[in-house]
XYZ file of C-alpha atoms in Angstrom:
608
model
C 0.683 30.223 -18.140
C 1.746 32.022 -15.270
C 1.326 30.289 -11.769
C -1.187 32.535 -9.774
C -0.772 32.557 -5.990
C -3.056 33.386 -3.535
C -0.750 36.653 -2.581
C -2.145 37.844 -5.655
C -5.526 36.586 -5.459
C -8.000 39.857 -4.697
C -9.680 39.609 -7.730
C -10.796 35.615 -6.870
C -13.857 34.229 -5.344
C -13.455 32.498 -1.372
C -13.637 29.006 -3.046
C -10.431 29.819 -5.530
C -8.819 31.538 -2.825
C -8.884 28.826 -0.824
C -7.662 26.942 -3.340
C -4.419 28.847 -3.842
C -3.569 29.132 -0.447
C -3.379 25.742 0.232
C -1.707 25.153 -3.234
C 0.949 27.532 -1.578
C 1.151 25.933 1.359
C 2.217 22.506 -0.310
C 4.518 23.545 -3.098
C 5.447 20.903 -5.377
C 2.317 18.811 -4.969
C -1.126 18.487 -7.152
C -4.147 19.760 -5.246
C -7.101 17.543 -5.414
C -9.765 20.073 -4.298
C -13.061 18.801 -2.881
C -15.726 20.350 -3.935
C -19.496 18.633 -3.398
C -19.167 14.967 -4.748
C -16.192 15.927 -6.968
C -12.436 16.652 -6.490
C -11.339 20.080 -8.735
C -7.584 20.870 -10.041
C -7.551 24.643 -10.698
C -5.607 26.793 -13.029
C -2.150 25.280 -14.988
C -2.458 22.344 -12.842
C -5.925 21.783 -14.422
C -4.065 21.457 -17.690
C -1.481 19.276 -16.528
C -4.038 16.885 -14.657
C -6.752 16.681 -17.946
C -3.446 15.995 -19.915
C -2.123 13.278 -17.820
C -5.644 11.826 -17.452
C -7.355 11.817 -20.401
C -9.888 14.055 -18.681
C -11.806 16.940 -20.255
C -10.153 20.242 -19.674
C -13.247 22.983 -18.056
C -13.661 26.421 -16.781
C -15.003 27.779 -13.137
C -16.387 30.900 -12.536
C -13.840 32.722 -10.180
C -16.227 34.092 -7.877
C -14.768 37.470 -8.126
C -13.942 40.252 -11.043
C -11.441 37.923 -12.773
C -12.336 35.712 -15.569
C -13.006 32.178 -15.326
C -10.037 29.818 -14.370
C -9.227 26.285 -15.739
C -10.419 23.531 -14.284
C -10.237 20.044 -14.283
C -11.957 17.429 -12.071
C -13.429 13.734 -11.431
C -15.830 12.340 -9.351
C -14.542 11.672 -5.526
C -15.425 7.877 -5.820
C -13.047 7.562 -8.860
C -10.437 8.700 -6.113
C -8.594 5.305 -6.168
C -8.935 4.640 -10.112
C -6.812 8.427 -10.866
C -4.773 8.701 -7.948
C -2.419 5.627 -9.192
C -2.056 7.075 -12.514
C -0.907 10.271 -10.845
C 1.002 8.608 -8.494
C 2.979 5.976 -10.938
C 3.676 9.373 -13.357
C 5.874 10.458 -10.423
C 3.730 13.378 -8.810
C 3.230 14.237 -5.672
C -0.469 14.359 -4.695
C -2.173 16.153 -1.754
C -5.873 15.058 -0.856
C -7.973 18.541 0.684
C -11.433 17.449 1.744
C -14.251 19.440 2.873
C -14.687 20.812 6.787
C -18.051 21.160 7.773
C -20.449 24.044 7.159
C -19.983 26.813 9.378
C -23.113 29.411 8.398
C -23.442 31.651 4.833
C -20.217 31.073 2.297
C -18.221 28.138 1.656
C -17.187 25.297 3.321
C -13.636 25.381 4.811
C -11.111 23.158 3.333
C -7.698 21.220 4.586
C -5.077 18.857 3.471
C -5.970 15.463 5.035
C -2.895 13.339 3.684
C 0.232 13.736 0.875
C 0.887 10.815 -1.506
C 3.895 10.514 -3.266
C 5.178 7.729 -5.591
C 7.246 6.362 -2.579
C 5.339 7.137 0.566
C 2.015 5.462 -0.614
C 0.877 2.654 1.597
C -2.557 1.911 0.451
C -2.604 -1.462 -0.720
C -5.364 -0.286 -3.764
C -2.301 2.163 -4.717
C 0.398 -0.151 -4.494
C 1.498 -2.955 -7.151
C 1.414 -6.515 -5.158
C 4.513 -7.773 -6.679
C 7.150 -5.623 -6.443
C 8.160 -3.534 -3.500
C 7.693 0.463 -3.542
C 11.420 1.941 -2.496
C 11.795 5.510 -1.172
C 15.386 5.830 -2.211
C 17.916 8.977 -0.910
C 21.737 9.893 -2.072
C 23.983 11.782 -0.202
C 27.151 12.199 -2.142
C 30.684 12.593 -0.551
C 34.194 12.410 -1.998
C 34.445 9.440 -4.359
C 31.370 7.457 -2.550
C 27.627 7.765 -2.390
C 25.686 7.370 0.713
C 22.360 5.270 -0.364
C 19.351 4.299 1.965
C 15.991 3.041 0.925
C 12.545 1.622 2.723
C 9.674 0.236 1.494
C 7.265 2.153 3.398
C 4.245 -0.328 3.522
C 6.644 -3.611 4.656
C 8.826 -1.295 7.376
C 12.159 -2.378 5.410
C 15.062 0.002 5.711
C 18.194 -0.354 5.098
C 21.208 2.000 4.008
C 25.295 2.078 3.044
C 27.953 3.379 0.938
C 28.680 2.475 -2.125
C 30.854 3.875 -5.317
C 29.291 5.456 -8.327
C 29.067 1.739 -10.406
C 28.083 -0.003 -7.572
C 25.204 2.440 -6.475
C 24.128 2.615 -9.993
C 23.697 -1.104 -9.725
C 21.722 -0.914 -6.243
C 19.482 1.578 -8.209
C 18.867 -0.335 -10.990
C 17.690 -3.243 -8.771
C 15.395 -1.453 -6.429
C 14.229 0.623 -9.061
C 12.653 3.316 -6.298
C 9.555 4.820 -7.230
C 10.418 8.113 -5.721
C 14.558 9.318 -4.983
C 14.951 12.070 -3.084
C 18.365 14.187 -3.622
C 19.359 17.140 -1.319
C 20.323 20.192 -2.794
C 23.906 20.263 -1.233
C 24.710 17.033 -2.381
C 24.120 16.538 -6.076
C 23.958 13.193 -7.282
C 25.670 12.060 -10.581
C 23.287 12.445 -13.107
C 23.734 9.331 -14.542
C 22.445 7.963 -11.167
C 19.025 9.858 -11.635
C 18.223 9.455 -15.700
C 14.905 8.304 -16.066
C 14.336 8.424 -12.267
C 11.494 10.072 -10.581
C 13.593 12.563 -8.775
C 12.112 14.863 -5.397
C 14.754 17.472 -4.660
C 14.832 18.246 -1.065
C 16.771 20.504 1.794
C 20.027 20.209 2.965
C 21.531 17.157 4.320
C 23.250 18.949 7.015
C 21.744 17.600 10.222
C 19.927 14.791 8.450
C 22.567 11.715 10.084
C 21.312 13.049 13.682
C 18.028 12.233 13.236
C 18.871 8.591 12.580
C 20.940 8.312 15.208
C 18.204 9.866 17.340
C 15.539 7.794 15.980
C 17.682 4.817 15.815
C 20.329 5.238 18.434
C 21.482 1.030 18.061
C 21.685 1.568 14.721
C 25.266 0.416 12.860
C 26.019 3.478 10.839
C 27.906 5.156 13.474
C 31.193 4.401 10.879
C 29.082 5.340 7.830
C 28.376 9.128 7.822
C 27.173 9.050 4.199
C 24.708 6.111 4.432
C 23.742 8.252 7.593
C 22.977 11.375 5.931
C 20.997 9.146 3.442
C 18.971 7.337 5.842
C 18.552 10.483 7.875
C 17.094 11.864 4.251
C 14.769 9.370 4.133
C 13.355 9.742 7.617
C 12.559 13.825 6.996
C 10.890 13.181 4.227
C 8.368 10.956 5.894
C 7.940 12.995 8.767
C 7.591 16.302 6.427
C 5.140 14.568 3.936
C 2.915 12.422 7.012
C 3.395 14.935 9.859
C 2.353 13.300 13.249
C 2.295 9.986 11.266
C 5.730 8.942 10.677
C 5.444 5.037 9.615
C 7.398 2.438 12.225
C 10.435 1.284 10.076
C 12.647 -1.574 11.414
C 16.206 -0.504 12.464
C 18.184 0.524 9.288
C 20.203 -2.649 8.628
C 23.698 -1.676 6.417
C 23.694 -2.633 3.095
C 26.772 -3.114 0.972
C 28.009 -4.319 -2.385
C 29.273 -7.752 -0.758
C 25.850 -9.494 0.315
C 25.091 -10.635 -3.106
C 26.144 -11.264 -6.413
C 26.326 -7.970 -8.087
C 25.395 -7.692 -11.654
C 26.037 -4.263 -12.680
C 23.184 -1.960 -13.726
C 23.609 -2.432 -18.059
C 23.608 -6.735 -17.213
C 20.713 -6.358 -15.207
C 19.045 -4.106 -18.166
C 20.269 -6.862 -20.733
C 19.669 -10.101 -19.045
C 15.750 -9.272 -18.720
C 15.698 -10.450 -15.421
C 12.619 -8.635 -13.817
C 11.551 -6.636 -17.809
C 12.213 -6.509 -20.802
C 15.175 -4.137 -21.903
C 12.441 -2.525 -24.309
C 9.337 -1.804 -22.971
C 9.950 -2.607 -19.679
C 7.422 -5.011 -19.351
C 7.147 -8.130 -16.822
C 6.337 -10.669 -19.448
C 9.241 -12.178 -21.124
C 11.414 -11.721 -18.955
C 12.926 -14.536 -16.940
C 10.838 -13.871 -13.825
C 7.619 -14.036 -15.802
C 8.424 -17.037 -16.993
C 9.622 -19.294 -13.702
C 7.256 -17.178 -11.111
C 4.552 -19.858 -10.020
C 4.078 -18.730 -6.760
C 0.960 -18.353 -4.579
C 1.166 -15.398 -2.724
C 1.768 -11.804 -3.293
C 4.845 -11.718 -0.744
C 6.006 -14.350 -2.215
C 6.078 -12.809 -5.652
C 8.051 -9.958 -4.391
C 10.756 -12.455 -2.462
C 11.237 -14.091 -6.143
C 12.088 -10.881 -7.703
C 14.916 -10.059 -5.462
C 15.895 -13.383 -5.469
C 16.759 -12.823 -9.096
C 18.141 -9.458 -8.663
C 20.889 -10.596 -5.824
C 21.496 -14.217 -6.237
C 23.326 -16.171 -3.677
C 26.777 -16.125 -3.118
C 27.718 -18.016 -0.298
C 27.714 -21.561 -0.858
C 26.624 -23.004 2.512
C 23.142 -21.019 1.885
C 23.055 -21.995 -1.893
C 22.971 -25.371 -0.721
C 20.197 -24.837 1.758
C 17.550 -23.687 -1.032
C 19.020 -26.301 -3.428
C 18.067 -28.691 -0.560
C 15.019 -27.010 0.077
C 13.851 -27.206 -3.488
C 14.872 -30.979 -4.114
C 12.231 -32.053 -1.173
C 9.409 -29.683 -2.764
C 10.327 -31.585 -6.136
C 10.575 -35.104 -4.875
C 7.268 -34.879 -2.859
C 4.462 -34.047 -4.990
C 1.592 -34.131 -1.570
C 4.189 -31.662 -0.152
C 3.787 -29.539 -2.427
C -0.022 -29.412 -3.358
C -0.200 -28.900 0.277
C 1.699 -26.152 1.112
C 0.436 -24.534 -2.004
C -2.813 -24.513 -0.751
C -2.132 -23.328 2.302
C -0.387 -20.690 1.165
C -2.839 -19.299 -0.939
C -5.260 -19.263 2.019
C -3.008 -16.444 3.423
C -2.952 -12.835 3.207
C -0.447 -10.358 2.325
C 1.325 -10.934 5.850
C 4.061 -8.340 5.126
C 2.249 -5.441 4.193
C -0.172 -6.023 6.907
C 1.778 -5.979 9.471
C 3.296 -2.709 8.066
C -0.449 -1.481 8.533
C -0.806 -3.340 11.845
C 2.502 -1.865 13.549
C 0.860 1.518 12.226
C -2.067 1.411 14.138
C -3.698 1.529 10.845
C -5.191 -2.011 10.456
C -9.028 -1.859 9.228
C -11.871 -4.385 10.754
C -11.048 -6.453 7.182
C -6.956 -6.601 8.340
C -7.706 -7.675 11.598
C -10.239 -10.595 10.523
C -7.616 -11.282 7.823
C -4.603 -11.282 10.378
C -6.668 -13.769 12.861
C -7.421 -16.013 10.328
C -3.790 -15.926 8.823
C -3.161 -17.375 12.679
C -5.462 -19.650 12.721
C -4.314 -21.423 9.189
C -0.867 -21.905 10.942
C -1.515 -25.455 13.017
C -2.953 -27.021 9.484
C 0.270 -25.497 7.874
C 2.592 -27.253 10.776
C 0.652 -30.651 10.185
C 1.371 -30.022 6.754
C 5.353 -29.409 6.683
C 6.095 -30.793 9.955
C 6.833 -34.564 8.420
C 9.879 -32.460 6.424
C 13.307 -33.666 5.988
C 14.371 -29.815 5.839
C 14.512 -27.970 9.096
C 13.211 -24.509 7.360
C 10.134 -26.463 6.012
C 9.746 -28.295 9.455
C 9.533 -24.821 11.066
C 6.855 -22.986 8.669
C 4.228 -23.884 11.154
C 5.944 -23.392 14.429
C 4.343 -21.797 17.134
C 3.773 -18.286 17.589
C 2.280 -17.338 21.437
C 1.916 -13.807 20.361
C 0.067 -14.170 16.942
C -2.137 -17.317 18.671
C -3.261 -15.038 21.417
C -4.233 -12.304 19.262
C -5.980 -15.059 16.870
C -8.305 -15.591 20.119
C -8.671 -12.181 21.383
C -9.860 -11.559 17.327
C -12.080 -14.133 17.861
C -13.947 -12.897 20.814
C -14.754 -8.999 18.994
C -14.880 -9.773 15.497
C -17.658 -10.883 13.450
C -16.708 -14.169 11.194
C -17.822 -12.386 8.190
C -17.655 -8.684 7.438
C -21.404 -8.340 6.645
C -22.186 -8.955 10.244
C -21.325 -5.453 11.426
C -18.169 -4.184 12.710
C -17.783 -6.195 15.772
C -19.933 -9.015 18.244
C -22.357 -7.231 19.662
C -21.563 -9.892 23.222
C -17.841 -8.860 22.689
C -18.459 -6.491 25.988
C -20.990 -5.985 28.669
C -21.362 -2.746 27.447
C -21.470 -2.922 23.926
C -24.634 -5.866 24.336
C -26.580 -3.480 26.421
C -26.016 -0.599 24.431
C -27.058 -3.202 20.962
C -29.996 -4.313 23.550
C -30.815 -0.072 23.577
C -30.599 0.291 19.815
C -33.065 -2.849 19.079
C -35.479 -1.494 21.940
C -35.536 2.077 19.820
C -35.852 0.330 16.762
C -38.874 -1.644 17.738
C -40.610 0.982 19.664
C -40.303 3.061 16.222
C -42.116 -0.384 14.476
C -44.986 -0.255 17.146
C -45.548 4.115 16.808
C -45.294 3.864 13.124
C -48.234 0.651 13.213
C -50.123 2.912 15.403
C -50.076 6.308 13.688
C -51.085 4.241 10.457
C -53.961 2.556 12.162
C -55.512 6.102 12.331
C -57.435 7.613 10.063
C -55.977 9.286 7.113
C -52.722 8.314 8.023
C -52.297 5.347 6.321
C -49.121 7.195 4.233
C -47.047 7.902 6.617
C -43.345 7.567 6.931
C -40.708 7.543 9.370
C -37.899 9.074 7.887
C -34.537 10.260 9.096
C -31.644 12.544 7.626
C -28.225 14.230 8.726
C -29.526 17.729 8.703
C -32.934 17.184 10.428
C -32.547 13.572 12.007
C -36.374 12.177 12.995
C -39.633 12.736 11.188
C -42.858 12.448 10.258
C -43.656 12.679 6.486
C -46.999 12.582 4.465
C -48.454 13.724 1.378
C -48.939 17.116 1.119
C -52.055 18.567 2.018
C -52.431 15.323 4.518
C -54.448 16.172 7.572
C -52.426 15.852 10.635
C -53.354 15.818 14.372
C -53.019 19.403 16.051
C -50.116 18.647 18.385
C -47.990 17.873 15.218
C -45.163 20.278 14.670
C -44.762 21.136 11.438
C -40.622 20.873 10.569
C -40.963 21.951 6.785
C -41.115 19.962 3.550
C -40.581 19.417 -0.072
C -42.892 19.494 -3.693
C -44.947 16.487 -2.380
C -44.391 16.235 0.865
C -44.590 17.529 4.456
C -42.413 17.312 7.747
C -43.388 17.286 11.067
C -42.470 15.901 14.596
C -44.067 15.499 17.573
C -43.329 15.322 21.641
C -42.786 11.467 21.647
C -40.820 11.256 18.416
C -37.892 14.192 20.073
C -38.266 12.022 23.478
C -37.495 8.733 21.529
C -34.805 10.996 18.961
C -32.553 11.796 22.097
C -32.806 7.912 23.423
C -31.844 6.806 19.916
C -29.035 9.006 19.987
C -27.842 8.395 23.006
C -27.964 4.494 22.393
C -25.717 4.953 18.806
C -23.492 7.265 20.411
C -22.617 4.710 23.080
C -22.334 1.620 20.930
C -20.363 3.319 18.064
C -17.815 4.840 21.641
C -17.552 1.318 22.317
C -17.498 -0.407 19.191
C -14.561 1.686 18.494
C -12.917 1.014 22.107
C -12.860 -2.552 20.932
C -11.037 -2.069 18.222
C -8.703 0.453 18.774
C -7.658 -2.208 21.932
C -7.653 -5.333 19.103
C -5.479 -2.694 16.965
C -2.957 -2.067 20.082
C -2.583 -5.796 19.925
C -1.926 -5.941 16.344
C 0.444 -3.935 16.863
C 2.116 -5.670 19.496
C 2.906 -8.471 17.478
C 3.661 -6.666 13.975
C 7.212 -7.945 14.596
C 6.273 -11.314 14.718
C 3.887 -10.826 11.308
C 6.957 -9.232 9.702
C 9.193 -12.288 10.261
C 6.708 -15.171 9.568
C 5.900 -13.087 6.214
C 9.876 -13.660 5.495
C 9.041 -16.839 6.266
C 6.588 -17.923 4.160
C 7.762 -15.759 1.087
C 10.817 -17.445 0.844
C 8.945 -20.987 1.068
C 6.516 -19.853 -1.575
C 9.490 -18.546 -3.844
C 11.018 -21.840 -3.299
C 7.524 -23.649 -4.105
C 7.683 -21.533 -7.608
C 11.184 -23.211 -8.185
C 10.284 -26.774 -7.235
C 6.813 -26.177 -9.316
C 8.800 -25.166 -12.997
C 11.193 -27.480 -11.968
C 8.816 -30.381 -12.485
C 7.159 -28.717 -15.212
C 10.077 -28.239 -17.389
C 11.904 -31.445 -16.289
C 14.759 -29.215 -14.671
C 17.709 -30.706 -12.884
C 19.642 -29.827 -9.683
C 22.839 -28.569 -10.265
C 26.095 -30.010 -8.317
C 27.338 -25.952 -7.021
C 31.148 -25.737 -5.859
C 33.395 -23.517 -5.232
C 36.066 -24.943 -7.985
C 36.685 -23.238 -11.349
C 35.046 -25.488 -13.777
C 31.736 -24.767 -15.354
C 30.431 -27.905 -17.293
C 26.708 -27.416 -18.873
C 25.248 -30.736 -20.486
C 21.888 -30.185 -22.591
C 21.202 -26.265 -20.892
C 18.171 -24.550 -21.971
C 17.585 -20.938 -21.524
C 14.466 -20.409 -19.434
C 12.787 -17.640 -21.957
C 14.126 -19.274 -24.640
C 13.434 -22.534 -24.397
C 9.171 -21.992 -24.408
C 10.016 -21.619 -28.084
C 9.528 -25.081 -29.447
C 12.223 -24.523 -32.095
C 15.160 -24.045 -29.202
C 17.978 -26.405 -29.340
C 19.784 -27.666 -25.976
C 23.622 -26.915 -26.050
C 26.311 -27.696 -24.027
C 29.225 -25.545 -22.444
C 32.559 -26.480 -20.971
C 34.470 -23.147 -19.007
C 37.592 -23.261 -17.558
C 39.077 -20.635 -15.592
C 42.670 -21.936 -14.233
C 45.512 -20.017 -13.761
C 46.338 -16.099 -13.432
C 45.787 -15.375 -17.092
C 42.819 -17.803 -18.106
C 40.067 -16.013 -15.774
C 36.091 -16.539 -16.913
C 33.994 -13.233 -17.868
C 30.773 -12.881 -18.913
C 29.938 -11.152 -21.477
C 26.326 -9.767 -21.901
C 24.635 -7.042 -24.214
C 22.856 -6.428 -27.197
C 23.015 -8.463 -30.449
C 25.345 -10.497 -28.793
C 22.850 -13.350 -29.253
C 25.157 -15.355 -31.089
């Protein structure tokens, strides 16, 4: 089918108009069009969309002398159910809602926000463990600028790498979304099986990371520049006037980790299986015992860039050894753990400004858990255990500010109604209306032949009257329409006490959001703190999962040097070994002198 454009659109309806000029104003991207209580996808898109989604593929009148066009559609509170499926198929989504009426003909519509698979930070549209990377490539002359962020945790980081060693980075962030300028083709065995967003030139793209970032270290890396640079356009192109805070691009190279090419990674299951790509059986299903969504997510990188250096290999061996030996420690710090929220990606919200009431509460209480957590760890033998629970001025003065506007529970409204001098009064207002509607309703009833009435109240009308029809009413009532059954009227005092009502919501909902756009400014203000102690504890729940299987499987600490012996006595594959038929072996490697080096070998059927 051919795609229609609103340039050619005379013989369409307003509605379907509409439609196609906002389709053409956001090439690329699937329309969800809002109409009523549902959200439409018009024309081939409406084929793609019922496709994709199992939906049920419709027609809509076109409002004009054409025929009826395809349509497809869902209703707008299965918003968060469909727009994941979209999103994790690699399309771009854009979200139109409705304006409001504005006399005869229909409503006017506009784009509130694009999704894309690597922009999303909703936490209902993202998976909890395992970052979402917005990858970018800018190629150059034998080398590859690379960058990446995970949008919803502020990480960004960029370098250059060669063709094998990018296609390893790749292969371990697995990015949701890569973006690739049209100057600057990538290698196409860089983007196989990748969801892949072409976008503009490069040119000019490094300026507006130095701009943005002006202390950041890629003066001496033009093509990591260009990358990161990539990345930031993108965001500001597909969240105009909303550009998410990222940390300072920190350079990235092929040295701060073991690298394990992209085929080992594939082979060794690390993360999925090599087949269906699936998280269980592989060797991070099986040893992940950790508490904590962030935690999760440290794990899997973990296994995807192990430790090199020996001085920190040593740290976490020491780290773990404590968690094994002490068995209180480690109930403990479980527990108090899983008493705390997703740190990192709220303070990605928080530094935002886009914390909700239930982030805030969540944020204060994560605070408040830390002095149990010090009393907890602070008996450690390990320094990094010892400091879990150190004090954090910024965080413990939000925590108290939190405590003075928010409710303890979310059912208690939005915030204390004594969090301000104005807010009480203005709650003191609202009860007063509320109650003097109680005593005028009790009256009017107490009359005769009013014993049905109602005090009702909509958008469109706001206060009235309402009795059965056919109800005799007193002669100063105002008669303000009605339905089958019913009939609508007002009178002097009700419009007296409707513009004191309104008055008194309008100034407690002003304030009520005062309050917390001031507790969001402080959020904010301490987002950097959030970010680190979410490092933090990650890595002390990813060491928790190691000291937790290591007890459960009866694992043993291994003596790490830098010499060029390997010696394995009874090893047992972690995957393997949960079959009850596996057999313990032993292995004995040598690599001494210049011809007798150690490789390892990995692939398929290679088993044996």
């Amino acid at each position: 089918m051919a795609r229609a454009s609103a340039t050619a659109a005379p013989a369409y309806g307003e509605l379907v108009r509409q439609y196609l000029a906002l389709r053409d104003e956001h090439p690329g991207v699937l329309l969800l069009f809002r109409v009523g209580a549902f959200y439409e996808v018009l024309f081939e898109d409406a084929e793609l969309v019922a496709r994709e989604l199992g939906l049920k593929l419709g027609e809509r009148p076109s409002g004009g002398a054409a025929p009826p066009v395809p349509q497809c559609g869902f209703a707008h509170h299965a918003l968060d159910t469909f727009l994941p499926r979209l999103l994790g198929r690699g399309y771009r989504v854009a979200v139109c809602e409705e304006g409001e009426e504005e006399g005869a003909g229909p409503r006017r519509r506009a784009v509130v926000r694009t999704l894309t698979p690597g922009t999303v930070t909703d936490p209902r549209l993202l998976r909890e463990d395992r970052p979402t990377y917005l990858a970018a490539i800018a190629a150059g002359e034998g080398r590859l600028g690379l960058a990446w962020t995970d949008v919803a945790a502020g990480e960004f980081r960029a370098g250059e790498f060669d063709t094998e060693e990018a296609a390893a980075e790749l292969e371990r962030l697995d990015p949701a979304e890569l973006l690739v300028p049209r100057d600057r083709p990538a290698p196409e065995a860089l983007t196989a099986r990748r969801t892949v967003t072409p976008v503009g030139a490069s040119d000019g793209a490094a300026d507006l990371v130095h701009h943005a970032f002006p202390e950041a270290p890629l003066a001496d890396l033009p093509l990591a520049a260009s990358a990161a640079g990539l990345v930031l356009r993108y965001l500001d192109e597909t969240q105009p006037g909303d550009l998410p805070p990222l940390e300072r691009p920190q350079v990235a190279g092929p040295g701060d980790g073991l690298r394990l090419d992209a085929a080992t990674q594939r082979h060794l299951e690390l993360v999925e299986t090599a087949r269906a790509r699936e998280r269980g059986g592989s060797l991070l299903a099986t040893i992940d015992r950790t508490v904590t969504a962030m935690g999760r997510r440290m794990l899997r990188g973990w296994l995807l860039r192990p430790l090199t250096d020996l001085g920190k290999i040593r740290v976490r061996q020491r780290i773990v050894a404590e968690l094994v030996a002490a068995e209180g420690l480690r109930t403990a710090l479980a527990a108090h753990l899983a008493a705390l929220p997703d740190l990192e990606r709220l303070a990605g919200r928080a530094a935002a400004g886009k914390a909700t009431p239930e982030d805030l509460r969540a944020l204060a209480a994560a605070a408040r858990e830390l002095p149990a957590l010090a009393r907890a760890t602070g008996a450690a033998e390990t320094p990094f255990l010892r400091a879990l629970g150190k004090g954090r001025p910024g965080l413990a003065a939000f925590a108290a500010r939190a405590g003075d506007v928010l409710p303890e529970t979310e059912g208690e409204g939005a915030v204390r109604p004594e969090a301000s001098p104005a807010l009480a009064a203005a709650t003191a207002r609202l009860q007063g209306a509320r109650d003097w509607q109680a005593r005028y309703l009790a009256g009017l009833r107490r009359r005769r032949g009013l014993d049905r009435v109602k005090l009702e109240r909509t958008s469109t009308q706001g206060l009235f009257l309402e009795v059965p029809a056919n109800t005799p009413v007193p002669g100063d009532w105002v008669r303000r329409g009605g339905l089958q059954k019913v009939e609508r009227y007002s009178t002097a005092e009700l419009e007296e006490h409707a513009v004191a009502l309104a008055e008194a919501e309008a100034t407690l909902a002003a304030e009520t959001q005062a309050l917390l756009a001031a507790l969001r400014a402080a959020a904010a203000a301490v987002a950097g703190e959030v970010r680190d102690l979410a490092r933090y504890l990650a890595a002390a729940d990813a060491c928790l999962s190691l000291a937790l299987i290591a007890v459960e499987r009866g694992w043993v600490r291994p003596v790490v040097d830098d010499g060029p012996d390997l010696a394995i006595a009874g090893g047992r594959h972690p995957v393997l070994e949960t079959d009850a038929g596996f057999r313990p072996n032993d292995a004995h490697l040598s690599a001494r002198g210049e011809r007798e080096q150690l490789v390892v070998l990995t692939g398929p059927n290679m088993a044996g």
